Short mmCIF file of C-alpha atoms in Angstrom, two decimals:
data_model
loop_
_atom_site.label_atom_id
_atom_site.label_comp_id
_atom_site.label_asym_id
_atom_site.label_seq_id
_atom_site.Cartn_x
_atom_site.Cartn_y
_atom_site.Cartn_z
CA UNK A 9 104.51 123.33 139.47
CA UNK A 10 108.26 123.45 141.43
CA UNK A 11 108.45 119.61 140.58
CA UNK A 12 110.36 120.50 137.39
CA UNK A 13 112.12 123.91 136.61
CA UNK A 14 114.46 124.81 133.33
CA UNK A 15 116.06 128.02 132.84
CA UNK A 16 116.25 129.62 129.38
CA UNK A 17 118.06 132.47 130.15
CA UNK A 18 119.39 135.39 132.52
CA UNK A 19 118.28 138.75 133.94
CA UNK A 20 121.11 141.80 133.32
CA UNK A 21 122.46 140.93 136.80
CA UNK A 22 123.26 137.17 135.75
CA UNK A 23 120.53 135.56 137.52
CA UNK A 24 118.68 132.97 135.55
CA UNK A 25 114.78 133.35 135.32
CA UNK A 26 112.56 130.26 134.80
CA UNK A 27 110.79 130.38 131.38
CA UNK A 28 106.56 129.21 132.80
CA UNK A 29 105.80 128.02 129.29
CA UNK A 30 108.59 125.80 129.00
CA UNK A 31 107.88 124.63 132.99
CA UNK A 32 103.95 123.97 131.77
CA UNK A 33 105.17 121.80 128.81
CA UNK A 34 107.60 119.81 130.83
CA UNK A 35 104.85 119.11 133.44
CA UNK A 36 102.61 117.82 130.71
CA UNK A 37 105.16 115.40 129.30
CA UNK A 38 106.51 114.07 133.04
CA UNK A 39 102.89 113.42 133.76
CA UNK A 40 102.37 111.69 130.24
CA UNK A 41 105.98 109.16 131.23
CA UNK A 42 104.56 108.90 134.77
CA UNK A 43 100.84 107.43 133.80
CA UNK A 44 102.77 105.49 130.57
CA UNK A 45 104.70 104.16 133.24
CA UNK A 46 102.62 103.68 136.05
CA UNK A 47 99.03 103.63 135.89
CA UNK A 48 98.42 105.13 139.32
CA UNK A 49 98.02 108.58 139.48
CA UNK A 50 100.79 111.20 140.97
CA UNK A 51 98.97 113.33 143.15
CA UNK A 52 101.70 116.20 142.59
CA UNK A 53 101.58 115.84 138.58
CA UNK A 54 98.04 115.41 138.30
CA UNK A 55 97.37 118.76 139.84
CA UNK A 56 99.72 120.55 138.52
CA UNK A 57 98.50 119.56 134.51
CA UNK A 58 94.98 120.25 135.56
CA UNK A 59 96.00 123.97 136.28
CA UNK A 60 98.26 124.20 133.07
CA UNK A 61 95.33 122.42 130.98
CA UNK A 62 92.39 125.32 132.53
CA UNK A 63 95.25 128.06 132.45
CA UNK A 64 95.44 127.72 129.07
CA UNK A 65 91.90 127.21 128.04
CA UNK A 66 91.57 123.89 127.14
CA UNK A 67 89.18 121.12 128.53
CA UNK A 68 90.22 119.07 131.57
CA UNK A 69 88.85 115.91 129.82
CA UNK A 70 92.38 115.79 127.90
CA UNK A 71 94.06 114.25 131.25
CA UNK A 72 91.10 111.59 131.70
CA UNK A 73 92.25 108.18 129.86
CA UNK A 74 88.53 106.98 130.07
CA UNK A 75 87.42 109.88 128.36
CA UNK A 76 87.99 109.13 123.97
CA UNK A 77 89.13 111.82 121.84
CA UNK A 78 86.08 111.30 120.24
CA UNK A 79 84.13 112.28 123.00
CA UNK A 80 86.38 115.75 123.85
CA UNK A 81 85.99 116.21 120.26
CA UNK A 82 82.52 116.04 120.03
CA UNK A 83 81.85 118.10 123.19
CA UNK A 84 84.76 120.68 121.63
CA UNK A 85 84.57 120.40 117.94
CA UNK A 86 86.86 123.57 117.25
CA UNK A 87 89.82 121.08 118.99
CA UNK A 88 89.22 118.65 115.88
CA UNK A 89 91.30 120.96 113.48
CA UNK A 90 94.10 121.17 115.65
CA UNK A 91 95.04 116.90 115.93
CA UNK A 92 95.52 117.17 112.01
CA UNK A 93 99.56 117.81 111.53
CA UNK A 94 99.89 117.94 115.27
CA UNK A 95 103.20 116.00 115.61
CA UNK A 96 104.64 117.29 112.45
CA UNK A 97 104.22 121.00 113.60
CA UNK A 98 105.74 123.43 110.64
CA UNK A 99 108.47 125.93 111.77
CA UNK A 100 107.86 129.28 112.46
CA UNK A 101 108.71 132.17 109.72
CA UNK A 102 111.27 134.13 111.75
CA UNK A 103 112.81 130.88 113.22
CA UNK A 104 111.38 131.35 117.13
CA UNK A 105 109.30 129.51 118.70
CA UNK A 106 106.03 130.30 119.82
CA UNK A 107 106.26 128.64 123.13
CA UNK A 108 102.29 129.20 124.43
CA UNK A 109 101.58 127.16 121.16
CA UNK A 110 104.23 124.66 121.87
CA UNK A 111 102.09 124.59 125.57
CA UNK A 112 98.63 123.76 123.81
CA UNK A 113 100.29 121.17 121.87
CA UNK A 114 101.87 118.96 124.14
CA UNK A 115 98.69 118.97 125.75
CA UNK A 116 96.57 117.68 122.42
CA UNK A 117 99.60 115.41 121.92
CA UNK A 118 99.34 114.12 125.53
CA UNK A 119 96.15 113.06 124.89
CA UNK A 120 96.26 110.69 122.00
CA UNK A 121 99.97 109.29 123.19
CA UNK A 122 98.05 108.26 126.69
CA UNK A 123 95.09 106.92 124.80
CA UNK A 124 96.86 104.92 122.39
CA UNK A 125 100.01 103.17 124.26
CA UNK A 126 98.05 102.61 127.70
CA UNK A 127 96.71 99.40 126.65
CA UNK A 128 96.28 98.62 130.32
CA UNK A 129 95.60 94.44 130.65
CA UNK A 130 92.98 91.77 131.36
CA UNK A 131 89.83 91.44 128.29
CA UNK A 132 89.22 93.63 125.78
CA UNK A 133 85.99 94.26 124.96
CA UNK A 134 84.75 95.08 121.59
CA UNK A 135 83.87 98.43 122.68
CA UNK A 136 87.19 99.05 124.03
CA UNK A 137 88.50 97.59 120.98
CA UNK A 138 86.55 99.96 118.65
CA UNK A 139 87.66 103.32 121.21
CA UNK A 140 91.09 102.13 120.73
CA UNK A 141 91.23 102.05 116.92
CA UNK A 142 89.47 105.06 117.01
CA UNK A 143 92.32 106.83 119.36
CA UNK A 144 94.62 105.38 117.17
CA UNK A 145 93.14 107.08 114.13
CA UNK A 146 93.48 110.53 115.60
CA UNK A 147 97.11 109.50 116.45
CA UNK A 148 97.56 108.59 112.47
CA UNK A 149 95.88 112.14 111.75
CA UNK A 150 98.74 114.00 114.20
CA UNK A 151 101.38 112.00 112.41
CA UNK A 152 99.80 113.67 109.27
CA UNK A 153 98.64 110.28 107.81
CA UNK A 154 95.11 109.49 106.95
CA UNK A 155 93.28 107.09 110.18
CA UNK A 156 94.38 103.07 109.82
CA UNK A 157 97.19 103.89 107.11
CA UNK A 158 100.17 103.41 109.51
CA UNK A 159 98.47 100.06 111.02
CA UNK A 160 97.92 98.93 107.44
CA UNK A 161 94.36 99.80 107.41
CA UNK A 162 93.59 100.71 104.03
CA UNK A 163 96.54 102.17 102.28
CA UNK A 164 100.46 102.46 102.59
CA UNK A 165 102.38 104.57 105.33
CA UNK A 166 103.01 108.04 104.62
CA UNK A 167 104.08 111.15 105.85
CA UNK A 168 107.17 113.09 105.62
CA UNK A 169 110.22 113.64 107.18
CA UNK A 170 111.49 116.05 109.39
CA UNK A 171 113.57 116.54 112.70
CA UNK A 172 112.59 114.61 115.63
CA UNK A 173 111.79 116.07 119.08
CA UNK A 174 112.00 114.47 122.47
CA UNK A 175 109.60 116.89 123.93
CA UNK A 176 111.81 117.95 126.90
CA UNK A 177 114.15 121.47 125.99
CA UNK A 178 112.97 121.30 121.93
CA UNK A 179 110.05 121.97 120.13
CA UNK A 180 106.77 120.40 120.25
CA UNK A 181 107.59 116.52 119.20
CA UNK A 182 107.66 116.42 115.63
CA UNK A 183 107.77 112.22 115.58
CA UNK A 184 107.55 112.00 111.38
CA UNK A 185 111.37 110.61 111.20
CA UNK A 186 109.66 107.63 113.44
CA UNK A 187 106.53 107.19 111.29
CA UNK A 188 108.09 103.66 109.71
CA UNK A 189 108.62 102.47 113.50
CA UNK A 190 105.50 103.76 114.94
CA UNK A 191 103.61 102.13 111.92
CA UNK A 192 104.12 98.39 112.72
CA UNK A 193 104.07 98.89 116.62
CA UNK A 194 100.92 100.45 116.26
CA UNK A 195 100.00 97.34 114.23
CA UNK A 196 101.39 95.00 117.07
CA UNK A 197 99.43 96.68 119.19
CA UNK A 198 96.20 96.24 117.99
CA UNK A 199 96.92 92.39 117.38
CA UNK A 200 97.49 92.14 120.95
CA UNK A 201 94.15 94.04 121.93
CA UNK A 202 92.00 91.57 119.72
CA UNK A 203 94.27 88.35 121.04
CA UNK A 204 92.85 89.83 124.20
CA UNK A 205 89.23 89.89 123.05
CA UNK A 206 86.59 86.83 123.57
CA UNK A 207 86.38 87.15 119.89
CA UNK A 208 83.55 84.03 119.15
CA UNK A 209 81.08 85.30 121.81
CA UNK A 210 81.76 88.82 120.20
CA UNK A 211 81.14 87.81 116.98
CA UNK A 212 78.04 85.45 118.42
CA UNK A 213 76.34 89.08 119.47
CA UNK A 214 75.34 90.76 116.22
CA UNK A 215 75.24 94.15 118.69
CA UNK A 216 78.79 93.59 119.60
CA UNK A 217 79.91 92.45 116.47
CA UNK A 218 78.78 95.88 114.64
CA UNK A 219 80.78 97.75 117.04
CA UNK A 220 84.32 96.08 115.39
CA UNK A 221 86.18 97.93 112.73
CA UNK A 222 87.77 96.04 110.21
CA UNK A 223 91.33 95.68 110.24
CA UNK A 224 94.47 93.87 109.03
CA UNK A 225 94.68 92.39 112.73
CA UNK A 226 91.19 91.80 113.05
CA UNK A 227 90.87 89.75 109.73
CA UNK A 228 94.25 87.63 110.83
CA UNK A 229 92.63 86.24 114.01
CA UNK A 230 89.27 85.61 111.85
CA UNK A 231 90.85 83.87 108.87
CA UNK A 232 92.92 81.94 111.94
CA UNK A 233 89.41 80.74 113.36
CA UNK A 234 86.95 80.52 110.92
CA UNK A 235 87.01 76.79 110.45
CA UNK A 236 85.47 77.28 114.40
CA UNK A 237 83.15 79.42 114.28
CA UNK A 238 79.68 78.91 112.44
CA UNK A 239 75.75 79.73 112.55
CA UNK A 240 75.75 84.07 113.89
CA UNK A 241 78.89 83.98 114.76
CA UNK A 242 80.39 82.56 111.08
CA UNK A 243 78.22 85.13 109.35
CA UNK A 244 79.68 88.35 111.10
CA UNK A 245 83.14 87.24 110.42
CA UNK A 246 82.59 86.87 106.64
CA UNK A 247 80.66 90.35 106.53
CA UNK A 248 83.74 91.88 108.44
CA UNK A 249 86.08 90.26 106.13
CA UNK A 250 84.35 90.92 103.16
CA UNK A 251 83.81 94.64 104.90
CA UNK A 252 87.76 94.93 104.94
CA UNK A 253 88.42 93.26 101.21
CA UNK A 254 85.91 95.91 99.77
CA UNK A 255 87.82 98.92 102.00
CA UNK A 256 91.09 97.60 100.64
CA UNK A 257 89.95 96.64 96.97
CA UNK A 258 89.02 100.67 96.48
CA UNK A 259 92.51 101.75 97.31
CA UNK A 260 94.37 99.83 95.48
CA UNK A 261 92.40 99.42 92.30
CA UNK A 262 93.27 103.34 92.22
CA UNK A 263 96.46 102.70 92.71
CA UNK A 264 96.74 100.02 89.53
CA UNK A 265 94.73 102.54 87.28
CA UNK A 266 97.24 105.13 87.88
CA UNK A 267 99.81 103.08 87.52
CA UNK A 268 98.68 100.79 84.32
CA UNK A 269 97.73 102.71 81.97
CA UNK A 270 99.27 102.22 78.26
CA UNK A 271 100.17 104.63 75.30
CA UNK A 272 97.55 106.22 73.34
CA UNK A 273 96.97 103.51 70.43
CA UNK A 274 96.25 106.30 67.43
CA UNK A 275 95.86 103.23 65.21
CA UNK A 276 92.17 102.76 66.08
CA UNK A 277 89.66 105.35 65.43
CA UNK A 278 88.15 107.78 68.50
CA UNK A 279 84.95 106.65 69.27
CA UNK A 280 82.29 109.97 68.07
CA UNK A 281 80.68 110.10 70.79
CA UNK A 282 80.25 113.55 72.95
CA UNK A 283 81.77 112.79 75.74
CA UNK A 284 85.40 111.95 73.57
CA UNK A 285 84.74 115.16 71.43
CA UNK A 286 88.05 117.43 71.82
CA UNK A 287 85.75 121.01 72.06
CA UNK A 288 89.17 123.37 71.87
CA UNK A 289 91.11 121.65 69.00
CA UNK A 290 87.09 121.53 66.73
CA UNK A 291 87.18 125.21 67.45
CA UNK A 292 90.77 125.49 66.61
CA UNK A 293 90.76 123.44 63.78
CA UNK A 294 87.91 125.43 62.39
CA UNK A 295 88.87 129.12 62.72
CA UNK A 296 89.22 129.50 59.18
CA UNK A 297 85.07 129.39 58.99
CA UNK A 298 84.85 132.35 61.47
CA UNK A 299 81.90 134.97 59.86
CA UNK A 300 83.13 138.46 61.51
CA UNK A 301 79.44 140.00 60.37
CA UNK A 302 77.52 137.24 61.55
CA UNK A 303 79.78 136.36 64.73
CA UNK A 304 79.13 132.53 64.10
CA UNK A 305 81.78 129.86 63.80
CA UNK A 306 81.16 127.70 60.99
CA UNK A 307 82.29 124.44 61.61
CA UNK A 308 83.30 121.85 58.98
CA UNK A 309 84.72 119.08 61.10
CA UNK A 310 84.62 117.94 64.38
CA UNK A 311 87.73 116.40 66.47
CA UNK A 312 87.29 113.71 68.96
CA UNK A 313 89.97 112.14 71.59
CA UNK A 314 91.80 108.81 71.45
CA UNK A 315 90.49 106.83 74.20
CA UNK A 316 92.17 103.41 72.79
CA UNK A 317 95.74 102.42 74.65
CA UNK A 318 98.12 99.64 73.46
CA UNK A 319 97.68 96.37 75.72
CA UNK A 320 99.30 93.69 75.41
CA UNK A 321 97.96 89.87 76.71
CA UNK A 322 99.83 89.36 79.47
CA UNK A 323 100.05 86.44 82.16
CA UNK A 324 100.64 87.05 85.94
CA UNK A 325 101.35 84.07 87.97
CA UNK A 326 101.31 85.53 91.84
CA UNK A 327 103.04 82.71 94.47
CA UNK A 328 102.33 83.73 97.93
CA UNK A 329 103.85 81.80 101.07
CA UNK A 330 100.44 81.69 103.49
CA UNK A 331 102.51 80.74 106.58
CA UNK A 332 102.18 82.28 110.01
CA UNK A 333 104.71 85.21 109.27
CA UNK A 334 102.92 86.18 106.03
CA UNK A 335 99.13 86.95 106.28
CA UNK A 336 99.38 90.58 105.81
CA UNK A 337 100.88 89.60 102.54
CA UNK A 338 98.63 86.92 101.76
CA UNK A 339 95.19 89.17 102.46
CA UNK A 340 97.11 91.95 100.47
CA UNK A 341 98.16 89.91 97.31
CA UNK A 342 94.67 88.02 97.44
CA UNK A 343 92.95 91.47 96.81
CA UNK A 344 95.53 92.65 94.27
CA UNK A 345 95.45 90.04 92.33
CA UNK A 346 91.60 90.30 92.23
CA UNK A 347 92.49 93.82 90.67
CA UNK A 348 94.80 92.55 87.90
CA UNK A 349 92.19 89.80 87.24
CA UNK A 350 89.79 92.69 86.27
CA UNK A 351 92.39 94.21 83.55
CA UNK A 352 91.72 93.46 79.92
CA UNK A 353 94.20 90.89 78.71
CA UNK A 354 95.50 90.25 82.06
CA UNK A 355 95.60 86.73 82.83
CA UNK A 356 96.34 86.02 86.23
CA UNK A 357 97.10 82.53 88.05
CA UNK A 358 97.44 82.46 91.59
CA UNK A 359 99.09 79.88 93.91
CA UNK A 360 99.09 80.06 97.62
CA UNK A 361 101.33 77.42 99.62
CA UNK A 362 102.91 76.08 103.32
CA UNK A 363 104.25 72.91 103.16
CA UNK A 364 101.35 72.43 100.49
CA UNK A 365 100.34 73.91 97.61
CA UNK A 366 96.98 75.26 96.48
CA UNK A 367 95.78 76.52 92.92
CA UNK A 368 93.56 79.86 93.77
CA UNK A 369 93.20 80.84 90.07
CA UNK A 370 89.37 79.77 90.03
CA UNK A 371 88.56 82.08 92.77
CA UNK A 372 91.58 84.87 91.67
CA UNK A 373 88.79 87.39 90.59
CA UNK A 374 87.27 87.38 93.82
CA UNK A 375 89.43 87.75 96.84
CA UNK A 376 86.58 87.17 99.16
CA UNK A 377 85.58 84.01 98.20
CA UNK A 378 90.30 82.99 97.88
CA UNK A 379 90.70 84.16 101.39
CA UNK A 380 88.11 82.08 102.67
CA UNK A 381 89.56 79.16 101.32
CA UNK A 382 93.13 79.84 102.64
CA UNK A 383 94.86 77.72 105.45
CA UNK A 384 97.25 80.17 107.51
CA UNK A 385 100.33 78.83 109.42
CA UNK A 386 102.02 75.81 109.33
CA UNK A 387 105.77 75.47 107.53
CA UNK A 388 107.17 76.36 104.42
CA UNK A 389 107.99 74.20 101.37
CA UNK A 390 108.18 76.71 98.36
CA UNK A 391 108.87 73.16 95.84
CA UNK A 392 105.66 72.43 95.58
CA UNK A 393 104.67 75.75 94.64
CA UNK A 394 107.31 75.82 91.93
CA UNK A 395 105.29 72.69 90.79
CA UNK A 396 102.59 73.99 90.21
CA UNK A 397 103.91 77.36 88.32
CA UNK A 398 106.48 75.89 86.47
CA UNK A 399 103.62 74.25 83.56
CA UNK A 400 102.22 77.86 83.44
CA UNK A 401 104.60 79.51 82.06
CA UNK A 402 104.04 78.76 78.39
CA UNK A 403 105.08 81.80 76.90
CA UNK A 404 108.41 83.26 79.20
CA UNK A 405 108.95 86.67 77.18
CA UNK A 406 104.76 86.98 78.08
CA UNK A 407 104.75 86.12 81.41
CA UNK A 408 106.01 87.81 85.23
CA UNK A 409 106.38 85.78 88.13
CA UNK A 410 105.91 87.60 91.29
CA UNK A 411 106.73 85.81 94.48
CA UNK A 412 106.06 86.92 97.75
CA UNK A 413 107.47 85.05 100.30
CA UNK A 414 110.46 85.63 104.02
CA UNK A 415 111.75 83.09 102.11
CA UNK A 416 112.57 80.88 104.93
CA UNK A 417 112.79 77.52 103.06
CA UNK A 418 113.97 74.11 104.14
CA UNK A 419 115.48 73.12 100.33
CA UNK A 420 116.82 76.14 99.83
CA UNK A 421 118.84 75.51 97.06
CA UNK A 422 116.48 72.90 95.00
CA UNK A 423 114.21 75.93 95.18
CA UNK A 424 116.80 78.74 93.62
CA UNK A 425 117.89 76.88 91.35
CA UNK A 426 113.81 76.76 89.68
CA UNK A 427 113.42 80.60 90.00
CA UNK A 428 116.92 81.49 88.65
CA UNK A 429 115.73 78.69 85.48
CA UNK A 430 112.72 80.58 85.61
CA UNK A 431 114.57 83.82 85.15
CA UNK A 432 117.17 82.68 82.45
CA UNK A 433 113.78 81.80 80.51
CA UNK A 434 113.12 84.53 79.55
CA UNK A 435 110.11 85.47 82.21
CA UNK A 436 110.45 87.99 84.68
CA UNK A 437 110.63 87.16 88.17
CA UNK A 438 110.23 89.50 91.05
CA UNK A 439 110.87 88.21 94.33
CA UNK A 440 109.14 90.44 97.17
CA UNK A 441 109.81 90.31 100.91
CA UNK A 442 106.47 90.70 101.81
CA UNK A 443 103.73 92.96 100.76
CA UNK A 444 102.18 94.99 103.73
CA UNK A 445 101.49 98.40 104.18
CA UNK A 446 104.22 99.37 106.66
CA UNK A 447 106.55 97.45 104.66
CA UNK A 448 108.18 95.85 107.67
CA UNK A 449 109.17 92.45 107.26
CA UNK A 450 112.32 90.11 107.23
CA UNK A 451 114.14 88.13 104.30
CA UNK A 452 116.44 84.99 104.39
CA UNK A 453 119.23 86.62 103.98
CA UNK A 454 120.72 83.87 101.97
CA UNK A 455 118.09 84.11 99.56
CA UNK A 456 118.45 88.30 99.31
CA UNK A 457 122.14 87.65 98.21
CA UNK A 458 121.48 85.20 95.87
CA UNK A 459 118.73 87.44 94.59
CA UNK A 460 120.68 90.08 94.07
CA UNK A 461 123.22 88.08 92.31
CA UNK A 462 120.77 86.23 90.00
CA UNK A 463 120.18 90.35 88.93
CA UNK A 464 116.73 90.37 90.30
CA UNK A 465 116.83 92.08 94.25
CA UNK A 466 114.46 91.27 96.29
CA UNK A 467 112.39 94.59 96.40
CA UNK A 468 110.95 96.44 99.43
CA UNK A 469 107.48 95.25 100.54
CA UNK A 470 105.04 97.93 100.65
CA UNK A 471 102.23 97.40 98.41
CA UNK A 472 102.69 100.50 96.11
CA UNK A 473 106.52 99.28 94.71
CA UNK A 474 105.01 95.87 93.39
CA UNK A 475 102.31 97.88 92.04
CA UNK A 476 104.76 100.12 90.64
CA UNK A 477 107.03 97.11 89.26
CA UNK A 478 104.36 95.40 87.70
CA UNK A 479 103.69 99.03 85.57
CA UNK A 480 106.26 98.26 82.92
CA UNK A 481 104.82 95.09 82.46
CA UNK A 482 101.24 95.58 81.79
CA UNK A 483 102.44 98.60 79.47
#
């Protein structure tokens, strides 16, 4: 292990003396950039991480990219504990460094960084695919994030924030700072490995078609070729799709509950039923009838809760731009809309467009059946969306137009000049950039200053803001 020496500090006499742990971690990491890097193996580095990994008593499995974390985990389930948190390590109490720890963790982490960004090249096969996501989860768990949340699998990015490490000279990498970066790369990546994939004979095989996991890139490239697929093959792809809506649908309807719920409305009786009866203000209420001889509480009246909140009918008109650069918002607003659909007095109107415009708000309560009947790609002429919102807006003070869109347009001006009208109305109108779970995305930038002139900014586009604008207006 001479390939790479650092000195941490000196004997009495002056003379530096190499620090092994810190030599064992660097080893670890060089041969992690070397196999990134090059996927032939370095004879010198290979050895030298095999005797670090059995030195410090971990399986040799960790250095074989064939070889899933999965499959270490399963043949060393006490490891499974230790991937959780494993990028975002805490600090030590006394402020040192426990540098045999830092050794066993740059192994773990070597692990899922090799698994995850060697994509190598050539087909994909659904398999491979499925091992893939799977690393990927575990790499989501070290980042402290729940599996398919950074890649927009079922919920916004998380995680906090903390000091970044390089690896080489500093702690164990603590990569949280780089979670919104890491997030949509991740994201890219698996889009490239099912671009990669013979997708129609996958989905032809109802063996290899179990074997896929749902996900925001797998439903793109299905809702981008389901007018050409049919018979077997047409069947998976609407049970993954619908697999994925339902997935999504759970998280974010408990997102909208939390978010949507009204006053107490005290002007309409409790409901006496058991499950509403308020047990500690009955016995409080009824103290009075306490018999000290008899030790029995007498009770007069009973107390029951206020389940009734103030709604008021509201109308939600979603516009979403379904060109190329904005499935993730389309598949994302489809389903939340859905949600809002559900709510008493909610009535919601949704209009997806390109170049053309089509009326969704038939199918708005079921995001399955809208997505299915969505045309991705082409241009973008937000006009004839305006069209079709304009007439239903009947009541402005009543009504919130969200509008999610890069906003990219060709009559630029035509167009701003319908949603600032729309805004002077009365109605509120929230433009949104886009509405994924990483929130990455890009806005005209024409448009964002006009925005923010008009009074209404365009607002970030992770899921959970619009969910958390939209609060003061079902309220």
């Amino acid at each position: 292990m001479s390939e790479v020496s650092v000195v941490e500090g000196g004997a009495e006499d002056g003379a530096p003396v190499p620090d092994s742990d810190e030599n064992r971690r660097q080893v670890l990491y060089w041969r992690l950039l070397a196999r990134l890097f090059d996927p032939e193996e370095q004879a010198s580095l290979e050895s030298a991480s095999v005797a670090v990994v059995e030195d410090i008593g971990l399986p040799v499995a960790l250095l074989d990219p064939a070889t899933s974390v999965d499959s270490v985990v399963q043949r060393h389930p006490e490891l499974a504990g230790e991937f959780d948190g494993l990028m975002t390590p805490e600090p030590d109490a006394d402020g040192g460094r426990d540098r045999a720890a830092e050794v066993r963790r740059a192994a773990l982490a070597s692990k899922v960084l090799l698994n995850v960004f060697s994509t190598g090249s050539g087909t994909v096969t659904a398999e491979q695919l499925a091992r893939w996501q799977s690393d990927a989860g575990w790499l989501e768990r070290a980042l402290g994030c729940r599996p398919g949340e950074l890649r927009g699998g079922r919920a916004g990015a998380g995680g906090g924030v903390g000091p970044t490490g390089t690896g080489f000279g500093t702690p164990a990498p603590d990569l949280s700072r780089l979670i919104p970066e890491i997030g949509p790369e991740l994201g890219s990546m698996e889009a490239g490995l099912v671009r990669r994939m013979h997708l129609r004979e996958v989905l032809a095989d109802p063996a290899l078609a179990s074997r896929l996991t749902p996900s925001m890139s797998l439903i793109e490239q299905l809702l981008r070729d389901k007018n050409n697929l049919s018979g077997v093959a047409l069947a998976n792809a609407k049970a993954l799709i619908r697999r994925y809506v339902d997935e999504v649908t759970e998280v974010l309807r408990t997102q909208v509950e939390k978010a949507t719920v009204g006053e107490l409305d005290r002007s309409v009786p409790p409901k006496r039923v058991f499950r509403n009866l308020d047990l500690d203000r009955t016995i409080w209420k009824n103290l009075t009838n306490w018999d000290p001889d008899e030790e029995r509480l007498y009770v007069d009246r009973l107390y029951y809760r206020h389940t009734s909140r103030k709604t008021t009918p509201q109308r939600l008109i979603v516009v979403v731009d379904q060109s190329g650069s904005m499935v993730d918002s389309m598949v994302n607003c489809t389903i939340l809309a859905s949600i809002f659909a559900g709510l008493p007095k909610v009535d919601v109107h949704l209009i997806a467009y390109d170049t053309q415009a089509l009326d969704l708000t038939p199918w708005a309560h079921d995001p399955f059946e809208t997505l299915l009947r969505t045309q991705l790609g082409g241009g973008t002429d937000g006009t004839v969306a305006m069209a079709l919102a304009q007439p239903k807006i009947a009541e402005p003070r009543n009504t919130v137009v969200v509008w999610i869109s890069d906003f990219y347009e060709w009559r630029t001006d035509e167009l701003f000049e319908s949603m600032a009208a729309i805004h002077r109305s009365g109605a509120k109108f929230i433009p949104v950039g886009s509405v994924t779970s990483s929130g990455r995305g890009s806005v005209n930038p024409w448009f964002r200053e006009k925005f923010k002139d008009l009074g209404t900014p365009v607002i970030s586009g992770h899921i959970k803001k619009l969910v958390h604008e939209l609060k003061t207006f079902l309220t």
